[in-house]
Coordinates of C-alpha atoms in Angstrom, one line a residue:
N1 CA 0.0 0.0 0.0
G2 CA 3.0 2.3 -0.4
S3 CA 4.1 2.1 3.2
R4 CA 7.3 0.2 2.2
H5 CA 7.0 -2.6 4.6
I6 CA 7.5 -6.3 4.0
V7 CA 5.0 -8.3 6.0
F8 CA 5.3 -12.0 6.9
T9 CA 2.7 -14.2 8.5
S10 CA 2.1 -17.9 8.9
F11 CA -0.9 -19.7 7.6
D12 CA -3.8 -20.2 10.0
T13 CA -3.2 -23.6 11.7
P14 CA -5.7 -24.9 14.4
G15 CA -4.1 -24.8 17.8
V16 CA -1.1 -22.9 16.6
K17 CA -0.5 -19.2 17.2
T18 CA -0.1 -17.0 14.0
R19 CA 3.1 -14.9 13.9
L20 CA 3.1 -11.6 12.2
A21 CA 6.3 -9.6 11.5
A22 CA 6.8 -6.4 9.5
Y23 CA 10.1 -5.0 8.2
K24 CA 10.5 -1.4 7.1
L25 CA 12.3 -0.9 3.8
P26 CA 14.6 2.1 3.1
N27 CA 12.9 5.1 1.5
S28 CA 13.1 4.9 -2.3
S29 CA 11.5 6.5 -5.4
A30 CA 11.7 3.2 -7.2
E31 CA 8.6 1.5 -8.4
D32 CA 9.1 -1.9 -7.0
A33 CA 7.6 -4.9 -8.7
W34 CA 6.5 -7.5 -6.2
P35 CA 5.5 -11.0 -7.4
M36 CA 2.1 -11.9 -5.8
L37 CA 0.7 -15.3 -5.0
R38 CA -2.8 -15.8 -6.4
R39 CA -2.4 -12.9 -9.0
D40 CA -3.1 -9.9 -6.8
A41 CA -3.3 -8.4 -3.3
M42 CA -6.8 -9.7 -3.0
R43 CA -5.6 -13.3 -3.8
Q44 CA -8.2 -13.7 -6.5
G45 CA -6.3 -16.1 -8.7
S46 CA -5.8 -19.8 -8.4
A47 CA -3.5 -21.2 -5.7
D48 CA -0.5 -21.8 -8.0
T49 CA -0.8 -18.5 -9.9
V50 CA 2.0 -16.0 -9.4
A51 CA 1.8 -12.6 -11.1
C52 CA 3.6 -9.3 -10.9
G53 CA 0.8 -7.0 -9.9
F54 CA 1.6 -4.3 -12.5
S55 CA 2.0 -3.9 -16.2
V56 CA 5.1 -5.7 -17.4
S57 CA 6.9 -6.4 -20.6
G58 CA 7.6 -10.1 -21.4
T59 CA 8.0 -12.7 -18.7
F60 CA 9.8 -10.7 -15.9
C61 CA 8.1 -8.9 -13.1
D62 CA 10.9 -6.3 -12.8
V63 CA 10.8 -5.2 -16.5
A64 CA 8.1 -2.6 -16.9
E65 CA 6.8 -2.3 -20.4
S66 CA 7.8 1.4 -20.4
A67 CA 11.4 0.7 -19.5
F68 CA 14.1 1.8 -22.1
Y69 CA 15.5 -1.8 -21.9
A70 CA 12.1 -3.6 -22.2
D71 CA 12.4 -4.5 -25.9
A72 CA 16.1 -5.4 -25.5
V73 CA 15.3 -7.9 -22.7
A74 CA 12.4 -9.4 -24.6
W75 CA 14.8 -9.9 -27.6
M76 CA 17.4 -11.5 -25.3
V77 CA 14.8 -14.0 -24.0
D78 CA 13.6 -14.8 -27.5
E79 CA 17.2 -15.4 -28.7
G80 CA 18.1 -17.5 -25.7
I81 CA 20.7 -15.0 -24.4
T82 CA 19.3 -14.7 -20.9
N83 CA 17.0 -16.7 -18.6
G84 CA 17.0 -13.9 -16.0
I85 CA 18.2 -14.2 -12.4
S86 CA 15.0 -16.2 -11.6
D87 CA 11.9 -17.3 -13.4
L88 CA 10.2 -14.0 -12.6
L89 CA 13.1 -11.5 -12.4
Y90 CA 15.6 -10.2 -14.9
G91 CA 17.5 -7.9 -12.5
P92 CA 17.7 -4.8 -14.7
N93 CA 19.3 -2.7 -11.9
V94 CA 21.7 -5.4 -10.8
T95 CA 25.3 -4.6 -11.8
L96 CA 26.6 -6.8 -14.6
S97 CA 29.5 -9.1 -13.7
R98 CA 32.3 -10.1 -16.1
A99 CA 31.0 -13.7 -16.1
Q100 CA 27.5 -12.6 -17.1
M101 CA 28.9 -10.2 -19.6
V102 CA 31.0 -12.8 -21.5
T103 CA 28.1 -15.3 -21.3
F104 CA 25.7 -12.8 -23.0
L105 CA 28.2 -12.1 -25.8
W106 CA 28.9 -15.8 -26.3
R107 CA 25.3 -16.8 -26.5
N108 CA 24.7 -14.0 -28.9
A109 CA 27.4 -15.4 -31.1
G110 CA 25.7 -18.8 -31.1
S111 CA 27.5 -20.4 -28.1
P112 CA 30.5 -21.8 -30.0
T113 CA 32.4 -24.6 -28.3
G114 CA 35.7 -26.3 -29.0
N115 CA 37.9 -23.3 -28.3
P116 CA 41.4 -23.6 -26.8
S117 CA 41.8 -23.5 -23.0
H118 CA 41.6 -20.0 -21.6
G119 CA 44.2 -20.6 -19.0
F120 CA 42.6 -18.5 -16.3
G121 CA 43.1 -19.9 -12.8
D122 CA 40.0 -18.2 -11.4
V123 CA 37.5 -19.8 -13.8
P124 CA 36.6 -23.1 -12.2
S125 CA 36.2 -26.2 -14.3
G126 CA 32.5 -26.6 -15.1
A127 CA 31.6 -23.0 -14.5
Y128 CA 28.6 -21.9 -16.6
Y129 CA 30.7 -19.2 -18.2
G130 CA 33.8 -21.3 -18.8
E131 CA 33.1 -22.0 -22.5
A132 CA 32.2 -18.3 -23.0
V133 CA 35.5 -17.2 -21.5
A134 CA 37.5 -19.6 -23.7
W135 CA 35.6 -18.3 -26.8
A136 CA 36.2 -14.6 -25.8
K137 CA 39.9 -15.1 -25.3
A138 CA 40.3 -17.2 -28.5
E139 CA 38.5 -14.4 -30.5
G140 CA 40.6 -11.6 -29.0
I141 CA 37.6 -10.1 -27.3
T142 CA 39.2 -10.3 -23.8
T143 CA 42.6 -10.9 -22.5
G144 CA 41.5 -11.2 -18.9
T145 CA 42.5 -8.9 -16.0
S146 CA 46.0 -10.6 -16.1
P147 CA 47.6 -13.4 -18.1
T148 CA 46.2 -15.9 -15.5
T149 CA 43.0 -14.2 -14.2
F150 CA 39.6 -13.3 -15.7
A151 CA 38.0 -11.9 -12.5
P152 CA 34.5 -13.3 -13.2
S153 CA 32.8 -11.7 -10.2
Q154 CA 34.1 -8.2 -10.9
D155 CA 31.7 -5.5 -12.1
V156 CA 31.8 -4.4 -15.7
S157 CA 32.3 -0.7 -16.5
R158 CA 30.6 1.1 -19.3
G159 CA 34.0 1.6 -21.0
Q160 CA 34.8 -2.1 -20.8
L161 CA 31.5 -3.2 -22.3
V162 CA 31.6 -0.9 -25.3
T163 CA 35.2 -2.0 -25.8
L164 CA 34.2 -5.7 -25.9
L165 CA 31.4 -4.9 -28.5
W166 CA 33.9 -2.8 -30.5
R167 CA 36.3 -5.7 -30.6
M168 CA 33.5 -8.0 -31.7
A169 CA 32.9 -5.6 -34.6
G170 CA 36.5 -5.7 -35.7
E171 CA 37.8 -2.6 -34.0
P172 CA 36.7 0.0 -36.6
T173 CA 37.8 3.6 -36.5
A174 CA 35.5 6.4 -35.6
P175 CA 35.5 10.1 -35.2
D176 CA 35.9 11.6 -31.7
A177 CA 32.7 11.1 -29.6
G178 CA 32.9 14.6 -28.0
F179 CA 32.5 13.3 -24.4
V180 CA 34.6 15.4 -22.0
D181 CA 35.2 12.4 -19.8
V182 CA 36.7 10.2 -22.6
E183 CA 40.3 11.3 -23.0
P184 CA 42.1 10.5 -26.2
G185 CA 44.4 7.5 -26.0
R186 CA 42.5 5.5 -23.4
Y187 CA 41.8 1.8 -24.2
F188 CA 38.1 2.6 -24.6
S189 CA 38.4 6.0 -26.5
T190 CA 37.8 4.7 -30.0
A191 CA 35.3 2.1 -28.8
V192 CA 33.2 4.9 -27.2
A193 CA 33.4 7.0 -30.4
W194 CA 32.3 4.0 -32.5
A195 CA 29.5 3.1 -30.1
K196 CA 28.1 6.7 -30.3
Q197 CA 28.5 6.8 -34.1
N198 CA 26.5 3.6 -34.4
G199 CA 23.7 4.5 -32.0
I200 CA 24.8 2.0 -29.4
T201 CA 25.0 4.8 -26.8
T202 CA 24.2 8.4 -26.4
G203 CA 26.2 8.7 -23.2
T204 CA 24.9 9.6 -19.8
S205 CA 24.5 13.2 -20.9
A206 CA 25.2 15.2 -24.0
F207 CA 28.8 15.7 -22.9
T208 CA 29.6 12.7 -20.7
F209 CA 29.8 8.9 -21.2
S210 CA 30.8 7.9 -17.6
P211 CA 33.2 5.2 -18.8
H212 CA 34.1 4.1 -15.2
E213 CA 30.5 3.6 -14.0
P214 CA 29.4 0.0 -13.6
V215 CA 26.9 -1.3 -16.2
T216 CA 23.5 -2.6 -15.0
R217 CA 21.9 -5.7 -16.6
G218 CA 19.3 -3.4 -18.1
Q219 CA 21.9 -1.1 -19.7
A220 CA 23.8 -4.2 -21.0
A221 CA 20.7 -5.6 -22.7
A222 CA 20.1 -2.2 -24.4
F223 CA 23.8 -2.0 -25.6
L224 CA 23.8 -5.5 -27.0
H225 CA 20.5 -5.1 -28.7
R226 CA 21.5 -1.9 -30.3
Y227 CA 24.8 -3.5 -31.4
V228 CA 23.0 -6.4 -33.1
L229 CA 20.5 -4.0 -34.8

């Protein structure tokens, strides 16, 4: 009801006291999407129906149909690039990890296998992203964070993500992007210029790209979708 509390209660069991607990959430301007048992707050659906309680795009409760990344996430689901972070959630505001990043790119490329060993000691055998890392290294898309590490749990920055897409595109040249926070000669400078030229990004403002800011899963979906288009 807008009071920003999570309320837990047990089911009514004969002879057993019912426990009720309420936990206050931090103040936020976010429009939170809460999955609801039996379709809505009045529990008017069938017992096994879980719905989002607001207008959504596609299959995820946290992707509003008005979100700038809604079409991109729907496309990723259709292409088998993502399954979300659960059956009901995509996690658009969750920061993208390097493991997730390389997996998105690998699946977009058709999930090729049979690549040489990546040689990174921090990528466990059998990891869901292992084949993706091997492919990305073999294709020259990534060299890792060192000759022996990939750092799969690290956040991906905006500069890093456009650089990976730029490498996938063959490292084309491009005119200066005009962003005051993208200095000439940085590893991402040409990549950012290329991304702006091709409509993959418009920056975080007319004059800034924010190359060191972490990328969210919603932003990553939008970048990848625009790259493919």
